[in-house]
Tab-separated table of N, CA, C and O and ligand atoms in Angstrom:
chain	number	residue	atom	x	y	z
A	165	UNK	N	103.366	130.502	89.122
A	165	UNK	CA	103.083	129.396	90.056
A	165	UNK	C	104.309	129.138	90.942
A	165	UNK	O	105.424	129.235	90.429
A	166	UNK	N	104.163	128.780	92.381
A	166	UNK	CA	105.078	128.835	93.238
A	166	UNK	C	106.322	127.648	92.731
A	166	UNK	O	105.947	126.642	92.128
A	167	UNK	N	107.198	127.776	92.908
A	167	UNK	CA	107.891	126.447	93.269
A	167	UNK	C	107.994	125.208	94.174
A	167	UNK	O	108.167	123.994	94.067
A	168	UNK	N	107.776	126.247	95.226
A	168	UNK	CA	107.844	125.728	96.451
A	168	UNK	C	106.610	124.738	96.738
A	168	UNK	O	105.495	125.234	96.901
A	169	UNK	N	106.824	123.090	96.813
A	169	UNK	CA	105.723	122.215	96.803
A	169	UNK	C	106.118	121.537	98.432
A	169	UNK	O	106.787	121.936	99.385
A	170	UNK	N	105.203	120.159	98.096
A	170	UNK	CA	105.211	119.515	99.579
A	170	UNK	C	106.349	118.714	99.299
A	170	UNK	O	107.113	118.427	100.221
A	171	UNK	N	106.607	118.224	97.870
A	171	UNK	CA	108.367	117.944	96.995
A	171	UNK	C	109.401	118.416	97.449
A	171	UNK	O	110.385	117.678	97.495
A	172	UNK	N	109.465	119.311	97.757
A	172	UNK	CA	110.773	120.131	98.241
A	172	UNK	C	110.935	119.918	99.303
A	172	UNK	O	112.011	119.412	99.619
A	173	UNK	N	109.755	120.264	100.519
A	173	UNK	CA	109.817	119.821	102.018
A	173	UNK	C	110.303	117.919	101.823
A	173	UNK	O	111.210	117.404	102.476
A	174	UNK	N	109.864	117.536	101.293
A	174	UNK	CA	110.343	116.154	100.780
A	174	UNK	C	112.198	115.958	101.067
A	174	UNK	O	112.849	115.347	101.914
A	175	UNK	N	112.546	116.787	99.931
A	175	UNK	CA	113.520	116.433	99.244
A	175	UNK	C	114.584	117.028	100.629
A	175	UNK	O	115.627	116.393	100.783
A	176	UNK	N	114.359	118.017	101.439
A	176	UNK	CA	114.920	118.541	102.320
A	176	UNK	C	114.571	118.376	103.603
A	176	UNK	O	114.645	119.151	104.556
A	177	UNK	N	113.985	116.721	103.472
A	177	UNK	CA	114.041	116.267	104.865
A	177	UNK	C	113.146	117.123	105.798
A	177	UNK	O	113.184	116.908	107.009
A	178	UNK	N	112.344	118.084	105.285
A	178	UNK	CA	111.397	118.505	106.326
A	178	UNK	C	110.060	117.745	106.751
A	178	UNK	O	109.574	118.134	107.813
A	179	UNK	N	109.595	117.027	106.283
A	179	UNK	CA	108.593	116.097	106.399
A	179	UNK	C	109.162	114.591	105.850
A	179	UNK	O	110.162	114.399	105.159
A	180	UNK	N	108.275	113.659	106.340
A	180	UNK	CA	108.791	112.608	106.109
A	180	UNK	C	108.488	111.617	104.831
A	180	UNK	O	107.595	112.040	104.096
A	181	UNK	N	108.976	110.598	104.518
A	181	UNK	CA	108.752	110.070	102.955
A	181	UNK	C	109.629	108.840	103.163
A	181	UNK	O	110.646	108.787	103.855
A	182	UNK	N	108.931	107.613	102.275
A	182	UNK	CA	109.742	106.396	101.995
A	182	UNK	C	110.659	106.442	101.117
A	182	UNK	O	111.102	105.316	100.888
A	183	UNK	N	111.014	107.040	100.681
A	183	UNK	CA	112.353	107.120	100.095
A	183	UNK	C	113.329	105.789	99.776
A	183	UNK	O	114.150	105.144	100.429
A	184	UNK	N	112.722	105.729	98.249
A	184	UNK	CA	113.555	104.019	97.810
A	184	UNK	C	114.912	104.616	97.377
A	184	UNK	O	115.991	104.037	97.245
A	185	UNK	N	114.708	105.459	97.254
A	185	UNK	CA	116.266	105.428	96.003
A	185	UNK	C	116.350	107.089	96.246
A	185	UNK	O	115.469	107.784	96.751
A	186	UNK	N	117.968	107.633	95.625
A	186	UNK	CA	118.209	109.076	95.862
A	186	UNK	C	119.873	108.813	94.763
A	186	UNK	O	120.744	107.946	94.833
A	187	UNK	N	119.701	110.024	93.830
A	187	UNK	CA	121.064	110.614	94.218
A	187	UNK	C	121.111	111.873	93.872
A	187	UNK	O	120.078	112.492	94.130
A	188	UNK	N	122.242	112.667	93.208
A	188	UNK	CA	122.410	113.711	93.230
A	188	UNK	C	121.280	114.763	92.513
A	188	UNK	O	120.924	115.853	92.962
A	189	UNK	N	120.858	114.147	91.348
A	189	UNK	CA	119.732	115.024	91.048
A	189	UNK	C	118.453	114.355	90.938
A	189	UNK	O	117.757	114.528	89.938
A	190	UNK	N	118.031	113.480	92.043
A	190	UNK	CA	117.142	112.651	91.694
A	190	UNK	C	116.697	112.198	93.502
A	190	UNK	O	117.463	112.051	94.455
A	191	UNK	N	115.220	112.074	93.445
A	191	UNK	CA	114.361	111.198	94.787
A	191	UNK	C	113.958	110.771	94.137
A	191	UNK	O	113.803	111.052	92.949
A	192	UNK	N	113.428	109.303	95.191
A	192	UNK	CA	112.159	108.293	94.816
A	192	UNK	C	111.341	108.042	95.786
A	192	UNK	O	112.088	107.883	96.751
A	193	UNK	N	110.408	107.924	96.091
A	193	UNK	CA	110.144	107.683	97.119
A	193	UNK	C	108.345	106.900	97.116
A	193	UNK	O	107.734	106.910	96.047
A	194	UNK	N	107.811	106.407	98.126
A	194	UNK	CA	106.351	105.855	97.566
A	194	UNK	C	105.293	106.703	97.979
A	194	UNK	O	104.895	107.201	99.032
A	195	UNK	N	105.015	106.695	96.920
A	195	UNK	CA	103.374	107.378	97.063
A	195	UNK	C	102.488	107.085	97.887
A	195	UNK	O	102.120	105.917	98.010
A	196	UNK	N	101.839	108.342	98.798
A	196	UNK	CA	101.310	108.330	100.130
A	196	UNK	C	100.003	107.787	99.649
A	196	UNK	O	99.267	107.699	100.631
A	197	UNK	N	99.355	107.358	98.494
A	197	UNK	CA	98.060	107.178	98.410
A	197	UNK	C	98.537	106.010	96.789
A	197	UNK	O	98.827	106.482	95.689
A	198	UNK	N	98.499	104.848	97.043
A	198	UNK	CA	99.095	104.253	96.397
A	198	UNK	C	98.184	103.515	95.182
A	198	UNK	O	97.287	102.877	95.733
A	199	UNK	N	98.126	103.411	93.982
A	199	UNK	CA	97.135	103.216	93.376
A	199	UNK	C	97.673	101.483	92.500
A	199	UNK	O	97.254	100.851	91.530
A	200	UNK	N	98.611	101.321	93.356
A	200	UNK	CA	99.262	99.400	92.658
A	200	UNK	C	100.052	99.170	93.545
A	200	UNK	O	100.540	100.138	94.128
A	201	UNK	N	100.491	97.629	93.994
A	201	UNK	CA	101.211	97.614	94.934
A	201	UNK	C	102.445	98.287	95.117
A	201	UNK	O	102.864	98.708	96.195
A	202	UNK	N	103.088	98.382	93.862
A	202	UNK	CA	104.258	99.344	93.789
A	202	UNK	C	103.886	100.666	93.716
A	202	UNK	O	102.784	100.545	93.181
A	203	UNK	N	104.010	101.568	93.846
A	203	UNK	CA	103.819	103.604	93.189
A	203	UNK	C	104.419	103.941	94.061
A	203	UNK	O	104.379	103.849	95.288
A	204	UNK	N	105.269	104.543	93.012
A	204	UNK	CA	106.453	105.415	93.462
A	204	UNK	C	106.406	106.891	92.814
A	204	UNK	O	105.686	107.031	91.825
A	205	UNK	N	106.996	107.805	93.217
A	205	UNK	CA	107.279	108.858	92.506
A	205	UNK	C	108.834	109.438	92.151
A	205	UNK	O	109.664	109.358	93.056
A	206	UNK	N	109.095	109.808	91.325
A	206	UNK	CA	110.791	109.920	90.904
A	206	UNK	C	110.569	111.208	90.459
A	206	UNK	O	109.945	111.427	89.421
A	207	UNK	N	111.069	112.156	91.224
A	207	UNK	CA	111.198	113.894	91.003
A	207	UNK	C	112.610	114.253	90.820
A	207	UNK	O	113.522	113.523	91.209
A	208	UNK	N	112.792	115.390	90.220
A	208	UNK	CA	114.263	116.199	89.816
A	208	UNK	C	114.200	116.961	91.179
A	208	UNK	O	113.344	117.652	91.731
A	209	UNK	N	115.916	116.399	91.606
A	209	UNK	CA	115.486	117.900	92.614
A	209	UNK	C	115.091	119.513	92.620
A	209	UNK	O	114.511	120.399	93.248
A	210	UNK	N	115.568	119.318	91.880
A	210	UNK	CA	115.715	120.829	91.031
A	210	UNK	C	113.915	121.058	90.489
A	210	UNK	O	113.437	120.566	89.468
A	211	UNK	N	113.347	121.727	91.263
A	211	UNK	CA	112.027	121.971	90.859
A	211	UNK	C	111.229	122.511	89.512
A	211	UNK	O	111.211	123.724	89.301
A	212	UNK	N	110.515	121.522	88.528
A	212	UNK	CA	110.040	121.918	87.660
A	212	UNK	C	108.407	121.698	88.016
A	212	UNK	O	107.870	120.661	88.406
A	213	UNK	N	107.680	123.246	87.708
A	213	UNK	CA	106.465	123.270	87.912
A	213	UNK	C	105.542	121.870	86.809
A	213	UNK	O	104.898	120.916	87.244
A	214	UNK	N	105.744	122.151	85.690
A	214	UNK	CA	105.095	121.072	85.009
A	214	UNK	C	105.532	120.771	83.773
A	214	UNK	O	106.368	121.510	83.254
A	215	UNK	N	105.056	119.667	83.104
A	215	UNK	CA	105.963	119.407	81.668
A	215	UNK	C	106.162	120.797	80.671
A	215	UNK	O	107.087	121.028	79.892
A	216	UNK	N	104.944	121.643	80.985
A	216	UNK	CA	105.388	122.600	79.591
A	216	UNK	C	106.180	123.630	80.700
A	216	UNK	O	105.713	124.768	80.749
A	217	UNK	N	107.185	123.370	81.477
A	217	UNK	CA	108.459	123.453	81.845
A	217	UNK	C	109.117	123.244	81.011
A	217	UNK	O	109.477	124.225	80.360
A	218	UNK	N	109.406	122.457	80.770
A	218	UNK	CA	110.801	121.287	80.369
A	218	UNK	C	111.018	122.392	79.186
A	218	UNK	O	110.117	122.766	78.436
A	219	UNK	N	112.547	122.909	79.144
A	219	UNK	CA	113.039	123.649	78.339
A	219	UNK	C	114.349	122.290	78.215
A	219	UNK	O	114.580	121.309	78.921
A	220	UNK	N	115.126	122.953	76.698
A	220	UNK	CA	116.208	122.238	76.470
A	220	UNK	C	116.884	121.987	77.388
A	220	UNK	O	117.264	120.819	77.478
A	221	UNK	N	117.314	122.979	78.447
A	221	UNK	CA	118.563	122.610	78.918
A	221	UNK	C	118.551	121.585	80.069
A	221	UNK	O	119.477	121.240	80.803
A	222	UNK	N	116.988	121.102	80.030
A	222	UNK	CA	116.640	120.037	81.219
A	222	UNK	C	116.799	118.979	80.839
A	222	UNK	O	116.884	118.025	81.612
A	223	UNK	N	116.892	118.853	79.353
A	223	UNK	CA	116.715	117.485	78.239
A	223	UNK	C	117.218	116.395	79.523
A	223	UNK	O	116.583	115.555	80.162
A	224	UNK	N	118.439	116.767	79.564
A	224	UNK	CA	119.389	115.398	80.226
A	224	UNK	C	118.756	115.504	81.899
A	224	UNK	O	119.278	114.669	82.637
A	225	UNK	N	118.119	116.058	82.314
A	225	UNK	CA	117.622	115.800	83.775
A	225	UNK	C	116.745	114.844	83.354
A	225	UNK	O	116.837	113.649	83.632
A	226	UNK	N	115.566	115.547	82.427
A	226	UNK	CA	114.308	115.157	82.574
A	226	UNK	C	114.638	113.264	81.727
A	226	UNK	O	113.827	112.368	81.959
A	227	UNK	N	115.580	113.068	81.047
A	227	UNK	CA	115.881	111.799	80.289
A	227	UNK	C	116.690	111.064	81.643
A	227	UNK	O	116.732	109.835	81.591
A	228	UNK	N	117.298	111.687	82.781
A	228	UNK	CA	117.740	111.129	83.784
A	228	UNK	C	116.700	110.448	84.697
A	228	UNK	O	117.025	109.404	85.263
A	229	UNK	N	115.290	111.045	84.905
A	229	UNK	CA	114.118	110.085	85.478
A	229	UNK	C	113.860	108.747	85.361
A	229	UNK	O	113.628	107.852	86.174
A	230	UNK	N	113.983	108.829	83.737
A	230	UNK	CA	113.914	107.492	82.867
A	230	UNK	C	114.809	106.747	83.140
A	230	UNK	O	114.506	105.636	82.703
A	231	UNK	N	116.079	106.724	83.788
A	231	UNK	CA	116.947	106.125	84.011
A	231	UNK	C	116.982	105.347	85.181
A	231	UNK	O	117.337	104.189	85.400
A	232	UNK	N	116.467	106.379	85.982
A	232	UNK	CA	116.118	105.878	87.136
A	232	UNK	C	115.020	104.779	87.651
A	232	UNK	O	115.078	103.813	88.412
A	233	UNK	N	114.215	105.258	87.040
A	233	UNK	CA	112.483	104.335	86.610
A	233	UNK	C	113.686	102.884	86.231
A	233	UNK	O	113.907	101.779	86.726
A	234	UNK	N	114.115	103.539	85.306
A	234	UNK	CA	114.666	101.797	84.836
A	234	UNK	C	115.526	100.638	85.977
A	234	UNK	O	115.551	99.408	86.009
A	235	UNK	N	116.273	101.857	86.972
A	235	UNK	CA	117.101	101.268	87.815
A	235	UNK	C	116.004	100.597	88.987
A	235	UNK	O	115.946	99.399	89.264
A	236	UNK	N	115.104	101.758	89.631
A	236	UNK	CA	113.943	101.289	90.661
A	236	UNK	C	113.415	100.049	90.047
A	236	UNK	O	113.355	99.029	90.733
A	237	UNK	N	113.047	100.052	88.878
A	237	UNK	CA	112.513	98.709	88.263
A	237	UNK	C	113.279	97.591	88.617
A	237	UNK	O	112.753	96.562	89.041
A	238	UNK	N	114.490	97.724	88.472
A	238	UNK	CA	115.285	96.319	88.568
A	238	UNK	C	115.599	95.846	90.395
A	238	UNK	O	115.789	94.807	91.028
A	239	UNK	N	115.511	97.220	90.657
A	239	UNK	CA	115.552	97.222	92.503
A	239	UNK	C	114.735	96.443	92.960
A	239	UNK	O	114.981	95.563	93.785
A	240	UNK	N	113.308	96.777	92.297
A	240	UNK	CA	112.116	96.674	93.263
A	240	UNK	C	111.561	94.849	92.716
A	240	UNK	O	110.800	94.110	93.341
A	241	UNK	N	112.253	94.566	91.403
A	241	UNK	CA	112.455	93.475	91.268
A	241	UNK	C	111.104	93.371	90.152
A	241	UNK	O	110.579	92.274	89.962
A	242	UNK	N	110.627	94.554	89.478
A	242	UNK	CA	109.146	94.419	88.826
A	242	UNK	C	109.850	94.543	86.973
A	242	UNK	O	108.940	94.157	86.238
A	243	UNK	N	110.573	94.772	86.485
A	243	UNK	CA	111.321	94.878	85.144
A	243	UNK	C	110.896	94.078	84.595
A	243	UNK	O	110.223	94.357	83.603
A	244	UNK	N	111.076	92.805	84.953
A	244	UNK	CA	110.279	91.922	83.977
A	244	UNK	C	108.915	91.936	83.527
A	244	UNK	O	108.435	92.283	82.448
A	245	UNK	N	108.263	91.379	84.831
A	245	UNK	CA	106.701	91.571	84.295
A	245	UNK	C	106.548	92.687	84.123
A	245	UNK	O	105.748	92.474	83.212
A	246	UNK	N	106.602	94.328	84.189
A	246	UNK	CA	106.303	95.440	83.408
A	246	UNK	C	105.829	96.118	84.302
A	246	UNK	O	105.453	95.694	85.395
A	247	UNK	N	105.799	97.420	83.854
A	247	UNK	CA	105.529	98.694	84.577
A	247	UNK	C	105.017	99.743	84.239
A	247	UNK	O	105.085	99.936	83.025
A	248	UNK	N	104.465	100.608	84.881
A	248	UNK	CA	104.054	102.251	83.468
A	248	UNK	C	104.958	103.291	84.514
A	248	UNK	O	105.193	103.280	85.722
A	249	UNK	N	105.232	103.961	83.661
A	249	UNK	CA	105.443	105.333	84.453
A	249	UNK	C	104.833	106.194	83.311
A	249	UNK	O	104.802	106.030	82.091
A	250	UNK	N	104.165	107.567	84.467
A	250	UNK	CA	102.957	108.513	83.702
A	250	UNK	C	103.652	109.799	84.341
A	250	UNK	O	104.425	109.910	85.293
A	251	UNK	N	102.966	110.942	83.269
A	251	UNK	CA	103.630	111.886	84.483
A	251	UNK	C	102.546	112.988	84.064
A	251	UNK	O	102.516	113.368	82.894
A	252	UNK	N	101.700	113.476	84.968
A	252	UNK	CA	100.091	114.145	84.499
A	252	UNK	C	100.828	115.854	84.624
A	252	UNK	O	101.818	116.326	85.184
A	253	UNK	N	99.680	116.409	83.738
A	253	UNK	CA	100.592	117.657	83.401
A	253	UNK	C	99.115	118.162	83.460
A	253	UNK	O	98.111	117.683	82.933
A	254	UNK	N	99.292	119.472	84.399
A	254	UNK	CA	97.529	120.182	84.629
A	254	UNK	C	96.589	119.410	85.275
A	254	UNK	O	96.732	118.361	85.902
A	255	UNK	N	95.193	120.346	84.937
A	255	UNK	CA	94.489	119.958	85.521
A	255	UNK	C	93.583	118.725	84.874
A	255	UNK	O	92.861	117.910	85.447
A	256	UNK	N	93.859	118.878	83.600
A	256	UNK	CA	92.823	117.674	82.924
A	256	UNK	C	93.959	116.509	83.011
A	256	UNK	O	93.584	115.345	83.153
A	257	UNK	N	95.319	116.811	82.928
A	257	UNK	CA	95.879	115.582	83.300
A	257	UNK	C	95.920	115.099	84.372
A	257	UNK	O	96.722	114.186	84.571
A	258	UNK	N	95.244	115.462	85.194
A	258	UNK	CA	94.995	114.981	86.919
A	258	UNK	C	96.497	115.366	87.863
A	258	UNK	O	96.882	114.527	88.677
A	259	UNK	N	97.196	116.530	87.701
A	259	UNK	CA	98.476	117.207	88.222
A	259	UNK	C	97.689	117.578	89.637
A	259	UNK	O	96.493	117.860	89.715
A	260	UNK	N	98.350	117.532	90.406
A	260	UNK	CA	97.756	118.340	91.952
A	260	UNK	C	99.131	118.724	92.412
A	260	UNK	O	99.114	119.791	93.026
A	261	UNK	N	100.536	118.076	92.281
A	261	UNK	CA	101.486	118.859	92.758
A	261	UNK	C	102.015	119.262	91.881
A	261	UNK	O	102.049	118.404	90.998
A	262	UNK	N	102.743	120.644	91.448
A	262	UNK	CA	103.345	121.296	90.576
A	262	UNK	C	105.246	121.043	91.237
A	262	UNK	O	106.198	121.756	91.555
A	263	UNK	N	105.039	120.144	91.179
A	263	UNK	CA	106.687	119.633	91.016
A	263	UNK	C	106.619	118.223	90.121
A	263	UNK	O	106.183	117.130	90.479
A	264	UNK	N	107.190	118.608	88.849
A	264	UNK	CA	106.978	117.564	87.902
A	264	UNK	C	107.871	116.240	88.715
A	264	UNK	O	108.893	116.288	89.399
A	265	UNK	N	106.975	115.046	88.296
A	265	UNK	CA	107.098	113.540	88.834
A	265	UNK	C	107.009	112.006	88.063
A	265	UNK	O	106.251	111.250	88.671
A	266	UNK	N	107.354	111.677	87.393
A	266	UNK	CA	107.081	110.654	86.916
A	266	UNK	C	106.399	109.490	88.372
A	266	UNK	O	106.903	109.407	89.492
A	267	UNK	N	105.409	108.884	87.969
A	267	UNK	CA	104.603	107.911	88.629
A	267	UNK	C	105.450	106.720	88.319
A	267	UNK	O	106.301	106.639	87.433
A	268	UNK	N	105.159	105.984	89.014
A	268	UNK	CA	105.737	104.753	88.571
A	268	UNK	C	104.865	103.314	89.280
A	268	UNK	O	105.070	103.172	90.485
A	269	UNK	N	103.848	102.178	88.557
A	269	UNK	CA	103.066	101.688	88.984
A	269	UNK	C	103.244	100.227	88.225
A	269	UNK	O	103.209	99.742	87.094
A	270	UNK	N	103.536	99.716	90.106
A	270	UNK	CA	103.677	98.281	88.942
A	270	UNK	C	103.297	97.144	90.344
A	270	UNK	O	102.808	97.503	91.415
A	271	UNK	N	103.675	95.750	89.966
A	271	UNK	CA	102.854	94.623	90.968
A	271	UNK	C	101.800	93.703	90.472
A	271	UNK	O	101.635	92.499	90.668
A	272	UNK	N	100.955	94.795	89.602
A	272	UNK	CA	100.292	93.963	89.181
A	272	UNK	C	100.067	94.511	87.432
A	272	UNK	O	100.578	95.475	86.863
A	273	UNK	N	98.860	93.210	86.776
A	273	UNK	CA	98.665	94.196	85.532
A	273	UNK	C	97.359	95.308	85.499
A	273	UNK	O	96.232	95.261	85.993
A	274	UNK	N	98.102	96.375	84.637
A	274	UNK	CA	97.622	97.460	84.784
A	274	UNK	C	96.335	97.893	83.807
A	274	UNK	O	96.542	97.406	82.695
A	275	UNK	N	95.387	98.455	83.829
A	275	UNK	CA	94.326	98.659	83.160
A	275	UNK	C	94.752	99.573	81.997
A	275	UNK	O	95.623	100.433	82.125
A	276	UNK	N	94.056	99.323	80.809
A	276	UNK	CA	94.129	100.624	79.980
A	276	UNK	C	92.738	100.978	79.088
A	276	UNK	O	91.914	100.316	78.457
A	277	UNK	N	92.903	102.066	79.325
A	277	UNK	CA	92.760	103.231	79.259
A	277	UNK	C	93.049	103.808	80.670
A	277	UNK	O	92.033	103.749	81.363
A	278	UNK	N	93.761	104.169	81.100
A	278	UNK	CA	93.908	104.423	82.664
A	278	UNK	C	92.827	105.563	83.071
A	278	UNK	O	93.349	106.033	84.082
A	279	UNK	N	91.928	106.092	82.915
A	279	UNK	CA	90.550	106.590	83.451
A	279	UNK	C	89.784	106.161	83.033
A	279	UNK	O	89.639	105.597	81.948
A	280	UNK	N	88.697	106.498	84.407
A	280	UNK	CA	87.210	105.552	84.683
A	280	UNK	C	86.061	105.926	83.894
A	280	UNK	O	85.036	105.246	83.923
A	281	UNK	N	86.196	107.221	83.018
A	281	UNK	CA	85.010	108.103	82.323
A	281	UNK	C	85.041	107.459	81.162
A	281	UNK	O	85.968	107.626	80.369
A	282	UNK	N	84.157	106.751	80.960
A	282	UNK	CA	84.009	105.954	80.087
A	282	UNK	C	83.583	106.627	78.877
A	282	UNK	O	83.184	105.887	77.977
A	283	UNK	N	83.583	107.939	78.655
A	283	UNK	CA	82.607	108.918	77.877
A	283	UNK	C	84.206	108.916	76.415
A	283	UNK	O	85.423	108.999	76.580
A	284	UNK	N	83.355	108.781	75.137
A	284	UNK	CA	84.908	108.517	74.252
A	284	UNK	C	85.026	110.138	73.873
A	284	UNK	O	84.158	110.936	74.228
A	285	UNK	N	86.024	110.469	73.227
A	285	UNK	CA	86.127	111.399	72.863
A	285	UNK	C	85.311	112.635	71.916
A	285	UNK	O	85.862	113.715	71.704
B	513	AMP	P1	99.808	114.162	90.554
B	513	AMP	O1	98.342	114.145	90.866
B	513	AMP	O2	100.179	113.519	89.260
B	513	AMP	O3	100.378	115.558	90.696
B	513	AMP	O4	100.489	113.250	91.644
B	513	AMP	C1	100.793	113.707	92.914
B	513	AMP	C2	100.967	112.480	93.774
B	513	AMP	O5	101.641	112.868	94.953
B	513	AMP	C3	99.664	111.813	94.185
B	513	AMP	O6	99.639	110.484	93.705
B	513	AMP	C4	99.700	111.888	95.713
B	513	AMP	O7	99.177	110.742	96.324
B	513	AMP	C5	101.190	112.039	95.981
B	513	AMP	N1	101.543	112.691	97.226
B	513	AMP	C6	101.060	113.875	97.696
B	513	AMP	N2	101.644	114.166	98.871
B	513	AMP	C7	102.528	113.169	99.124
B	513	AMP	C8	103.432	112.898	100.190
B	513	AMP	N3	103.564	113.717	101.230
B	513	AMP	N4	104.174	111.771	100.139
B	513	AMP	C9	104.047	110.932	99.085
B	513	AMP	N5	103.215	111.128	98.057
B	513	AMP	C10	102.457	112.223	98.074
């Protein structure tokens, strides 16, 4: 599977993006199709196709997202009342870009079971 996503054109300024937050191995930016008043997405720059990516030596990238999620949280001023961050892996996890992303959805409270198929297991 390619690397090369619409993430990367992202991350390299070739197309455009809201971009809350950045640093060295890390974007944020809001999600073009927004599903809570807040959604954001927080990607590694460093391109990983999908979670069953994540080898050891990413441990500390992929635990660096989380860090970030925590910092955007306190930015965006939502930490208190609460937040989810998800990060869908494939196709049954509802993945469409293969540059792994943590979601990040907050503003209001959030539903759970987060899908509409009401059908149980
Ligand atoms: P996923 O389905 O988990 O792979 O999530 C991909 C997310 O990327 C979706 O929520 C899309 O709305 C979002 N997305 C796709 N293209 C862009 C873009 N150019 N800028 C911001 N968000 C995007």
């Amino acid at each position: 599977m390619s690397q090369e996503t619409i993430f990367t054109k992202i991350i390299n300024r070739e197309i455009p993006a809201d971009i809350i937050y950045e640093d060295e191995l890390t974007l944020a930016f809001k999600d073009i199709n927004p599903q809570a008043p807040l959604h954001c997405l927080i990607i590694p720059k460093q391109p990983i196709a999908t979670i069953n990516d994540i080898t050891e030596d990413k441990r500390e990238l992929v635990g660096h997202l989380y860090v970030v999620a925590a910092k955007i949280a306190k930015q965006q001023g939502v930490a208190d009342d609460g937040y989810r961050v998800v990060m869908n892996c494939n196709e049954h996890g509802g993945q469409s870009v293969y540059h792994i992303h943590l979601h990040m959805l907050a503003g209001k409270p959030l539903g759970w079971p987060p899908y509409t198929d009401k059908a149980k297991v």
